[in-house]
Amino acid sequence: MGKKVILTEEGLKKLEAELDNLKTVKRKEVAEKIKVALSFGDLSENSEYDEAKNEQAIMEARIVEIETMLKNVSVIDEHELGTDTVHVGSKIKVKDIAFDEILDYKIVGSSEADPREGRISDESPVGAALIGCKEGQIVKVETPGGICKYELLEIYK
């Protein structure tokens, strides 16, 4: 059994949609590329064939990865989440004290993380430091860029 995967309902739907797309659309596309590449003849010097087979291997590995994640998934019911402390699924507003900047984040499982979209993993240095915090708390976080200080301003739904 693999590592437990924590997802929001939205994250689960995205993974299921990606898996469906890979199995129904991408598999056919890659199979067609392989078929076309085979028609070029000599496989020993056929870069199109090598490329298509490589793409197929990457795609099949991703399918297995998603299927494994879905077998070990734990979906968070965001409607039942409280706003007293930070946990996976929390939406938060923090102040980066060094830069005097207000940031909005959503704490998500590692497979849903996308820092550019404000979705930080509960396993990331910042996410892990904020888990369990209450509004008004200041946390120091050791990041690759040095120590950062954040003040937790708000936990909201």
mmCIF file with all atom_site columns, C-alpha atoms in Angstrom:
data_model
loop_
_atom_site.group_PDB
_atom_site.id
_atom_site.type_symbol
_atom_site.label_atom_id
_atom_site.label_alt_id
_atom_site.label_comp_id
_atom_site.label_asym_id
_atom_site.label_entity_id
_atom_site.label_seq_id
_atom_site.pdbx_PDB_ins_code
_atom_site.Cartn_x
_atom_site.Cartn_y
_atom_site.Cartn_z
_atom_site.occupancy
_atom_site.B_iso_or_equiv
_atom_site.pdbx_formal_charge
_atom_site.auth_seq_id
_atom_site.auth_comp_id
_atom_site.auth_asym_id
_atom_site.auth_atom_id
_atom_site.pdbx_PDB_model_num
ATOM 1   C CA . MET A 1 1   ? 0.000   0.000  0.000   1.00 0.00 ? 1   MET A CA 1
ATOM 2   C CA . GLY A 1 2   ? 1.288   3.457  -0.940  1.00 0.00 ? 2   GLY A CA 1
ATOM 3   C CA . LYS A 1 3   ? 1.439   6.711  0.907   1.00 0.00 ? 3   LYS A CA 1
ATOM 4   C CA . LYS A 1 4   ? -1.903  8.179  1.967   1.00 0.00 ? 4   LYS A CA 1
ATOM 5   C CA . VAL A 1 5   ? -2.898  10.946 -0.447  1.00 0.00 ? 5   VAL A CA 1
ATOM 6   C CA . ILE A 1 6   ? -4.917  13.847 0.948   1.00 0.00 ? 6   ILE A CA 1
ATOM 7   C CA . LEU A 1 7   ? -7.097  15.641 -1.591  1.00 0.00 ? 7   LEU A CA 1
ATOM 8   C CA . THR A 1 8   ? -9.845  18.201 -1.661  1.00 0.00 ? 8   THR A CA 1
ATOM 9   C CA . GLU A 1 9   ? -12.983 17.362 -3.647  1.00 0.00 ? 9   GLU A CA 1
ATOM 10  C CA . GLU A 1 10  ? -11.711 19.669 -6.414  1.00 0.00 ? 10  GLU A CA 1
ATOM 11  C CA . GLY A 1 11  ? -8.337  17.898 -6.462  1.00 0.00 ? 11  GLY A CA 1
ATOM 12  C CA . LEU A 1 12  ? -10.027 14.499 -6.691  1.00 0.00 ? 12  LEU A CA 1
ATOM 13  C CA . LYS A 1 13  ? -12.116 15.632 -9.671  1.00 0.00 ? 13  LYS A CA 1
ATOM 14  C CA . LYS A 1 14  ? -9.011  17.011 -11.432 1.00 0.00 ? 14  LYS A CA 1
ATOM 15  C CA . LEU A 1 15  ? -7.122  13.737 -10.950 1.00 0.00 ? 15  LEU A CA 1
ATOM 16  C CA . GLU A 1 16  ? -10.052 11.653 -12.158 1.00 0.00 ? 16  GLU A CA 1
ATOM 17  C CA . ALA A 1 17  ? -10.443 13.907 -15.224 1.00 0.00 ? 17  ALA A CA 1
ATOM 18  C CA . GLU A 1 18  ? -6.717  13.662 -15.994 1.00 0.00 ? 18  GLU A CA 1
ATOM 19  C CA . LEU A 1 19  ? -6.825  9.863  -15.690 1.00 0.00 ? 19  LEU A CA 1
ATOM 20  C CA . ASP A 1 20  ? -9.862  9.668  -17.966 1.00 0.00 ? 20  ASP A CA 1
ATOM 21  C CA . ASN A 1 21  ? -8.183  11.924 -20.552 1.00 0.00 ? 21  ASN A CA 1
ATOM 22  C CA . LEU A 1 22  ? -4.966  9.887  -20.474 1.00 0.00 ? 22  LEU A CA 1
ATOM 23  C CA . LYS A 1 23  ? -6.814  6.588  -20.913 1.00 0.00 ? 23  LYS A CA 1
ATOM 24  C CA . THR A 1 24  ? -9.279  7.679  -23.587 1.00 0.00 ? 24  THR A CA 1
ATOM 25  C CA . VAL A 1 25  ? -7.689  10.515 -25.578 1.00 0.00 ? 25  VAL A CA 1
ATOM 26  C CA . LYS A 1 26  ? -3.919  10.435 -25.044 1.00 0.00 ? 26  LYS A CA 1
ATOM 27  C CA . ARG A 1 27  ? -3.553  6.657  -25.414 1.00 0.00 ? 27  ARG A CA 1
ATOM 28  C CA . LYS A 1 28  ? -5.196  6.839  -28.850 1.00 0.00 ? 28  LYS A CA 1
ATOM 29  C CA . GLU A 1 29  ? -3.029  9.812  -29.867 1.00 0.00 ? 29  GLU A CA 1
ATOM 30  C CA . VAL A 1 30  ? 0.184   8.073  -28.836 1.00 0.00 ? 30  VAL A CA 1
ATOM 31  C CA . ALA A 1 31  ? -0.860  4.783  -30.462 1.00 0.00 ? 31  ALA A CA 1
ATOM 32  C CA . GLU A 1 32  ? -1.466  6.697  -33.704 1.00 0.00 ? 32  GLU A CA 1
ATOM 33  C CA . LYS A 1 33  ? 1.972   8.342  -33.464 1.00 0.00 ? 33  LYS A CA 1
ATOM 34  C CA . ILE A 1 34  ? 3.566   4.913  -33.014 1.00 0.00 ? 34  ILE A CA 1
ATOM 35  C CA . LYS A 1 35  ? 1.619   3.525  -35.969 1.00 0.00 ? 35  LYS A CA 1
ATOM 36  C CA . VAL A 1 36  ? 2.725   6.426  -38.186 1.00 0.00 ? 36  VAL A CA 1
ATOM 37  C CA . ALA A 1 37  ? 6.340   6.115  -37.017 1.00 0.00 ? 37  ALA A CA 1
ATOM 38  C CA . LEU A 1 38  ? 6.313   2.368  -37.750 1.00 0.00 ? 38  LEU A CA 1
ATOM 39  C CA . SER A 1 39  ? 5.277   3.133  -41.315 1.00 0.00 ? 39  SER A CA 1
ATOM 40  C CA . PHE A 1 40  ? 8.580   4.980  -41.793 1.00 0.00 ? 40  PHE A CA 1
ATOM 41  C CA . GLY A 1 41  ? 10.396  1.654  -41.755 1.00 0.00 ? 41  GLY A CA 1
ATOM 42  C CA . ASP A 1 42  ? 13.795  0.939  -40.196 1.00 0.00 ? 42  ASP A CA 1
ATOM 43  C CA . LEU A 1 43  ? 13.322  1.258  -36.413 1.00 0.00 ? 43  LEU A CA 1
ATOM 44  C CA . SER A 1 44  ? 17.060  1.449  -35.688 1.00 0.00 ? 44  SER A CA 1
ATOM 45  C CA . GLU A 1 45  ? 17.229  5.009  -37.066 1.00 0.00 ? 45  GLU A CA 1
ATOM 46  C CA . ASN A 1 46  ? 13.635  6.061  -36.477 1.00 0.00 ? 46  ASN A CA 1
ATOM 47  C CA . SER A 1 47  ? 13.626  8.984  -34.019 1.00 0.00 ? 47  SER A CA 1
ATOM 48  C CA . GLU A 1 48  ? 9.859   9.470  -34.406 1.00 0.00 ? 48  GLU A CA 1
ATOM 49  C CA . TYR A 1 49  ? 9.290   5.914  -33.203 1.00 0.00 ? 49  TYR A CA 1
ATOM 50  C CA . ASP A 1 50  ? 11.689  6.353  -30.268 1.00 0.00 ? 50  ASP A CA 1
ATOM 51  C CA . GLU A 1 51  ? 10.007  9.614  -29.314 1.00 0.00 ? 51  GLU A CA 1
ATOM 52  C CA . ALA A 1 52  ? 6.498   8.115  -29.524 1.00 0.00 ? 52  ALA A CA 1
ATOM 53  C CA . LYS A 1 53  ? 7.516   5.071  -27.445 1.00 0.00 ? 53  LYS A CA 1
ATOM 54  C CA . ASN A 1 54  ? 9.101   7.384  -24.848 1.00 0.00 ? 54  ASN A CA 1
ATOM 55  C CA . GLU A 1 55  ? 5.927   9.478  -24.726 1.00 0.00 ? 55  GLU A CA 1
ATOM 56  C CA . GLN A 1 56  ? 3.924   6.271  -24.301 1.00 0.00 ? 56  GLN A CA 1
ATOM 57  C CA . ALA A 1 57  ? 6.122   5.143  -21.390 1.00 0.00 ? 57  ALA A CA 1
ATOM 58  C CA . ILE A 1 58  ? 5.789   8.508  -19.630 1.00 0.00 ? 58  ILE A CA 1
ATOM 59  C CA . MET A 1 59  ? 2.012   8.500  -20.140 1.00 0.00 ? 59  MET A CA 1
ATOM 60  C CA . GLU A 1 60  ? 1.604   4.925  -18.877 1.00 0.00 ? 60  GLU A CA 1
ATOM 61  C CA . ALA A 1 61  ? 3.730   5.744  -15.813 1.00 0.00 ? 61  ALA A CA 1
ATOM 62  C CA . ARG A 1 62  ? 1.478   8.731  -15.074 1.00 0.00 ? 62  ARG A CA 1
ATOM 63  C CA . ILE A 1 63  ? -1.625  6.513  -15.405 1.00 0.00 ? 63  ILE A CA 1
ATOM 64  C CA . VAL A 1 64  ? -0.164  4.049  -12.874 1.00 0.00 ? 64  VAL A CA 1
ATOM 65  C CA . GLU A 1 65  ? 0.810   6.940  -10.587 1.00 0.00 ? 65  GLU A CA 1
ATOM 66  C CA . ILE A 1 66  ? -2.723  8.394  -10.626 1.00 0.00 ? 66  ILE A CA 1
ATOM 67  C CA . GLU A 1 67  ? -4.361  4.990  -10.147 1.00 0.00 ? 67  GLU A CA 1
ATOM 68  C CA . THR A 1 68  ? -2.103  4.339  -7.139  1.00 0.00 ? 68  THR A CA 1
ATOM 69  C CA . MET A 1 69  ? -2.933  7.761  -5.693  1.00 0.00 ? 69  MET A CA 1
ATOM 70  C CA . LEU A 1 70  ? -6.663  7.143  -6.116  1.00 0.00 ? 70  LEU A CA 1
ATOM 71  C CA . LYS A 1 71  ? -6.386  3.803  -4.280  1.00 0.00 ? 71  LYS A CA 1
ATOM 72  C CA . ASN A 1 72  ? -4.854  5.600  -1.280  1.00 0.00 ? 72  ASN A CA 1
ATOM 73  C CA . VAL A 1 73  ? -6.915  8.780  -1.348  1.00 0.00 ? 73  VAL A CA 1
ATOM 74  C CA . SER A 1 74  ? -8.471  10.516 1.609   1.00 0.00 ? 74  SER A CA 1
ATOM 75  C CA . VAL A 1 75  ? -10.877 13.268 0.525   1.00 0.00 ? 75  VAL A CA 1
ATOM 76  C CA . ILE A 1 76  ? -11.353 16.222 2.837   1.00 0.00 ? 76  ILE A CA 1
ATOM 77  C CA . ASP A 1 77  ? -14.897 17.478 3.292   1.00 0.00 ? 77  ASP A CA 1
ATOM 78  C CA . GLU A 1 78  ? -14.224 21.209 3.185   1.00 0.00 ? 78  GLU A CA 1
ATOM 79  C CA . HIS A 1 79  ? -17.760 21.979 4.419   1.00 0.00 ? 79  HIS A CA 1
ATOM 80  C CA . GLU A 1 80  ? -16.986 20.340 7.761   1.00 0.00 ? 80  GLU A CA 1
ATOM 81  C CA . LEU A 1 81  ? -13.735 22.205 8.325   1.00 0.00 ? 81  LEU A CA 1
ATOM 82  C CA . GLY A 1 82  ? -13.498 24.635 11.184  1.00 0.00 ? 82  GLY A CA 1
ATOM 83  C CA . THR A 1 83  ? -11.722 27.963 11.165  1.00 0.00 ? 83  THR A CA 1
ATOM 84  C CA . ASP A 1 84  ? -10.187 27.762 14.634  1.00 0.00 ? 84  ASP A CA 1
ATOM 85  C CA . THR A 1 85  ? -6.856  26.243 13.494  1.00 0.00 ? 85  THR A CA 1
ATOM 86  C CA . VAL A 1 86  ? -5.108  25.693 10.169  1.00 0.00 ? 86  VAL A CA 1
ATOM 87  C CA . HIS A 1 87  ? -5.385  22.228 8.598   1.00 0.00 ? 87  HIS A CA 1
ATOM 88  C CA . VAL A 1 88  ? -5.408  20.703 5.139   1.00 0.00 ? 88  VAL A CA 1
ATOM 89  C CA . GLY A 1 89  ? -8.228  22.404 3.253   1.00 0.00 ? 89  GLY A CA 1
ATOM 90  C CA . SER A 1 90  ? -7.932  25.713 5.153   1.00 0.00 ? 90  SER A CA 1
ATOM 91  C CA . LYS A 1 91  ? -7.910  28.984 3.273   1.00 0.00 ? 91  LYS A CA 1
ATOM 92  C CA . ILE A 1 92  ? -5.713  31.473 5.045   1.00 0.00 ? 92  ILE A CA 1
ATOM 93  C CA . LYS A 1 93  ? -4.490  35.031 4.855   1.00 0.00 ? 93  LYS A CA 1
ATOM 94  C CA . VAL A 1 94  ? -0.936  35.584 6.122   1.00 0.00 ? 94  VAL A CA 1
ATOM 95  C CA . LYS A 1 95  ? 1.373   38.557 6.334   1.00 0.00 ? 95  LYS A CA 1
ATOM 96  C CA . ASP A 1 96  ? 4.951   38.068 5.186   1.00 0.00 ? 96  ASP A CA 1
ATOM 97  C CA . ILE A 1 97  ? 6.570   40.238 7.852   1.00 0.00 ? 97  ILE A CA 1
ATOM 98  C CA . ALA A 1 98  ? 9.873   40.803 5.998   1.00 0.00 ? 98  ALA A CA 1
ATOM 99  C CA . PHE A 1 99  ? 8.181   42.023 2.817   1.00 0.00 ? 99  PHE A CA 1
ATOM 100 C CA . ASP A 1 100 ? 5.119   43.567 4.533   1.00 0.00 ? 100 ASP A CA 1
ATOM 101 C CA . GLU A 1 101 ? 2.992   41.634 2.057   1.00 0.00 ? 101 GLU A CA 1
ATOM 102 C CA . ILE A 1 102 ? -0.426  40.006 2.552   1.00 0.00 ? 102 ILE A CA 1
ATOM 103 C CA . LEU A 1 103 ? -0.751  36.575 0.929   1.00 0.00 ? 103 LEU A CA 1
ATOM 104 C CA . ASP A 1 104 ? -3.722  34.251 0.470   1.00 0.00 ? 104 ASP A CA 1
ATOM 105 C CA . TYR A 1 105 ? -3.065  30.535 0.539   1.00 0.00 ? 105 TYR A CA 1
ATOM 106 C CA . LYS A 1 106 ? -5.007  27.322 0.560   1.00 0.00 ? 106 LYS A CA 1
ATOM 107 C CA . ILE A 1 107 ? -3.349  24.420 2.383   1.00 0.00 ? 107 ILE A CA 1
ATOM 108 C CA . VAL A 1 108 ? -3.660  21.272 0.253   1.00 0.00 ? 108 VAL A CA 1
ATOM 109 C CA . GLY A 1 109 ? -2.170  17.796 0.038   1.00 0.00 ? 109 GLY A CA 1
ATOM 110 C CA . SER A 1 110 ? 1.175   17.568 -1.756  1.00 0.00 ? 110 SER A CA 1
ATOM 111 C CA . SER A 1 111 ? -0.340  16.196 -4.974  1.00 0.00 ? 111 SER A CA 1
ATOM 112 C CA . GLU A 1 112 ? -2.525  19.322 -5.355  1.00 0.00 ? 112 GLU A CA 1
ATOM 113 C CA . ALA A 1 113 ? 0.126   21.914 -4.546  1.00 0.00 ? 113 ALA A CA 1
ATOM 114 C CA . ASP A 1 114 ? 0.604   24.784 -6.996  1.00 0.00 ? 114 ASP A CA 1
ATOM 115 C CA . PRO A 1 115 ? 2.342   27.728 -5.319  1.00 0.00 ? 115 PRO A CA 1
ATOM 116 C CA . ARG A 1 116 ? 1.680   30.023 -8.314  1.00 0.00 ? 116 ARG A CA 1
ATOM 117 C CA . GLU A 1 117 ? -2.032  29.489 -7.668  1.00 0.00 ? 117 GLU A CA 1
ATOM 118 C CA . GLY A 1 118 ? -1.671  30.010 -3.903  1.00 0.00 ? 118 GLY A CA 1
ATOM 119 C CA . ARG A 1 119 ? -2.105  26.287 -3.179  1.00 0.00 ? 119 ARG A CA 1
ATOM 120 C CA . ILE A 1 120 ? 0.658   25.213 -0.811  1.00 0.00 ? 120 ILE A CA 1
ATOM 121 C CA . SER A 1 121 ? 1.338   21.702 0.392   1.00 0.00 ? 121 SER A CA 1
ATOM 122 C CA . ASP A 1 122 ? 0.901   20.661 3.986   1.00 0.00 ? 122 ASP A CA 1
ATOM 123 C CA . GLU A 1 123 ? 4.344   19.057 3.573   1.00 0.00 ? 123 GLU A CA 1
ATOM 124 C CA . SER A 1 124 ? 6.090   22.228 2.353   1.00 0.00 ? 124 SER A CA 1
ATOM 125 C CA . PRO A 1 125 ? 8.084   24.213 4.928   1.00 0.00 ? 125 PRO A CA 1
ATOM 126 C CA . VAL A 1 126 ? 5.508   27.045 5.026   1.00 0.00 ? 126 VAL A CA 1
ATOM 127 C CA . GLY A 1 127 ? 2.471   24.736 4.958   1.00 0.00 ? 127 GLY A CA 1
ATOM 128 C CA . ALA A 1 128 ? 3.855   22.441 7.654   1.00 0.00 ? 128 ALA A CA 1
ATOM 129 C CA . ALA A 1 129 ? 4.703   25.411 9.902   1.00 0.00 ? 129 ALA A CA 1
ATOM 130 C CA . LEU A 1 130 ? 1.188   26.834 9.573   1.00 0.00 ? 130 LEU A CA 1
ATOM 131 C CA . ILE A 1 131 ? -0.671  23.561 10.296  1.00 0.00 ? 131 ILE A CA 1
ATOM 132 C CA . GLY A 1 132 ? -2.250  23.798 13.749  1.00 0.00 ? 132 GLY A CA 1
ATOM 133 C CA . CYS A 1 133 ? -1.768  27.568 14.053  1.00 0.00 ? 133 CYS A CA 1
ATOM 134 C CA . LYS A 1 134 ? -4.456  29.985 15.213  1.00 0.00 ? 134 LYS A CA 1
ATOM 135 C CA . GLU A 1 135 ? -5.209  33.498 13.995  1.00 0.00 ? 135 GLU A CA 1
ATOM 136 C CA . GLY A 1 136 ? -2.739  36.053 15.339  1.00 0.00 ? 136 GLY A CA 1
ATOM 137 C CA . GLN A 1 137 ? 0.131   33.569 15.664  1.00 0.00 ? 137 GLN A CA 1
ATOM 138 C CA . ILE A 1 138 ? 3.521   34.380 14.176  1.00 0.00 ? 138 ILE A CA 1
ATOM 139 C CA . VAL A 1 139 ? 5.534   31.493 12.766  1.00 0.00 ? 139 VAL A CA 1
ATOM 140 C CA . LYS A 1 140 ? 9.166   31.306 11.724  1.00 0.00 ? 140 LYS A CA 1
ATOM 141 C CA . VAL A 1 141 ? 9.782   29.076 8.746   1.00 0.00 ? 141 VAL A CA 1
ATOM 142 C CA . GLU A 1 142 ? 13.116  27.805 7.513   1.00 0.00 ? 142 GLU A CA 1
ATOM 143 C CA . THR A 1 143 ? 12.970  27.900 3.715   1.00 0.00 ? 143 THR A CA 1
ATOM 144 C CA . PRO A 1 144 ? 15.662  27.354 1.084   1.00 0.00 ? 144 PRO A CA 1
ATOM 145 C CA . GLY A 1 145 ? 15.928  31.169 0.876   1.00 0.00 ? 145 GLY A CA 1
ATOM 146 C CA . GLY A 1 146 ? 16.422  31.624 4.621   1.00 0.00 ? 146 GLY A CA 1
ATOM 147 C CA . ILE A 1 147 ? 14.169  32.153 7.646   1.00 0.00 ? 147 ILE A CA 1
ATOM 148 C CA . CYS A 1 148 ? 10.798  33.764 6.917   1.00 0.00 ? 148 CYS A CA 1
ATOM 149 C CA . LYS A 1 149 ? 8.287   35.086 9.444   1.00 0.00 ? 149 LYS A CA 1
ATOM 150 C CA . TYR A 1 150 ? 4.562   34.968 8.801   1.00 0.00 ? 150 TYR A CA 1
ATOM 151 C CA . GLU A 1 151 ? 1.682   36.292 10.851  1.00 0.00 ? 151 GLU A CA 1
ATOM 152 C CA . LEU A 1 152 ? -1.538  34.314 10.456  1.00 0.00 ? 152 LEU A CA 1
ATOM 153 C CA . LEU A 1 153 ? -4.187  36.985 9.936   1.00 0.00 ? 153 LEU A CA 1
ATOM 154 C CA . GLU A 1 154 ? -7.250  34.940 9.065   1.00 0.00 ? 154 GLU A CA 1
ATOM 155 C CA . ILE A 1 155 ? -8.562  31.410 8.558   1.00 0.00 ? 155 ILE A CA 1
ATOM 156 C CA . TYR A 1 156 ? -11.648 31.382 6.355   1.00 0.00 ? 156 TYR A CA 1
ATOM 157 C CA . LYS A 1 157 ? -13.838 29.099 4.225   1.00 0.00 ? 157 LYS A CA 1
#
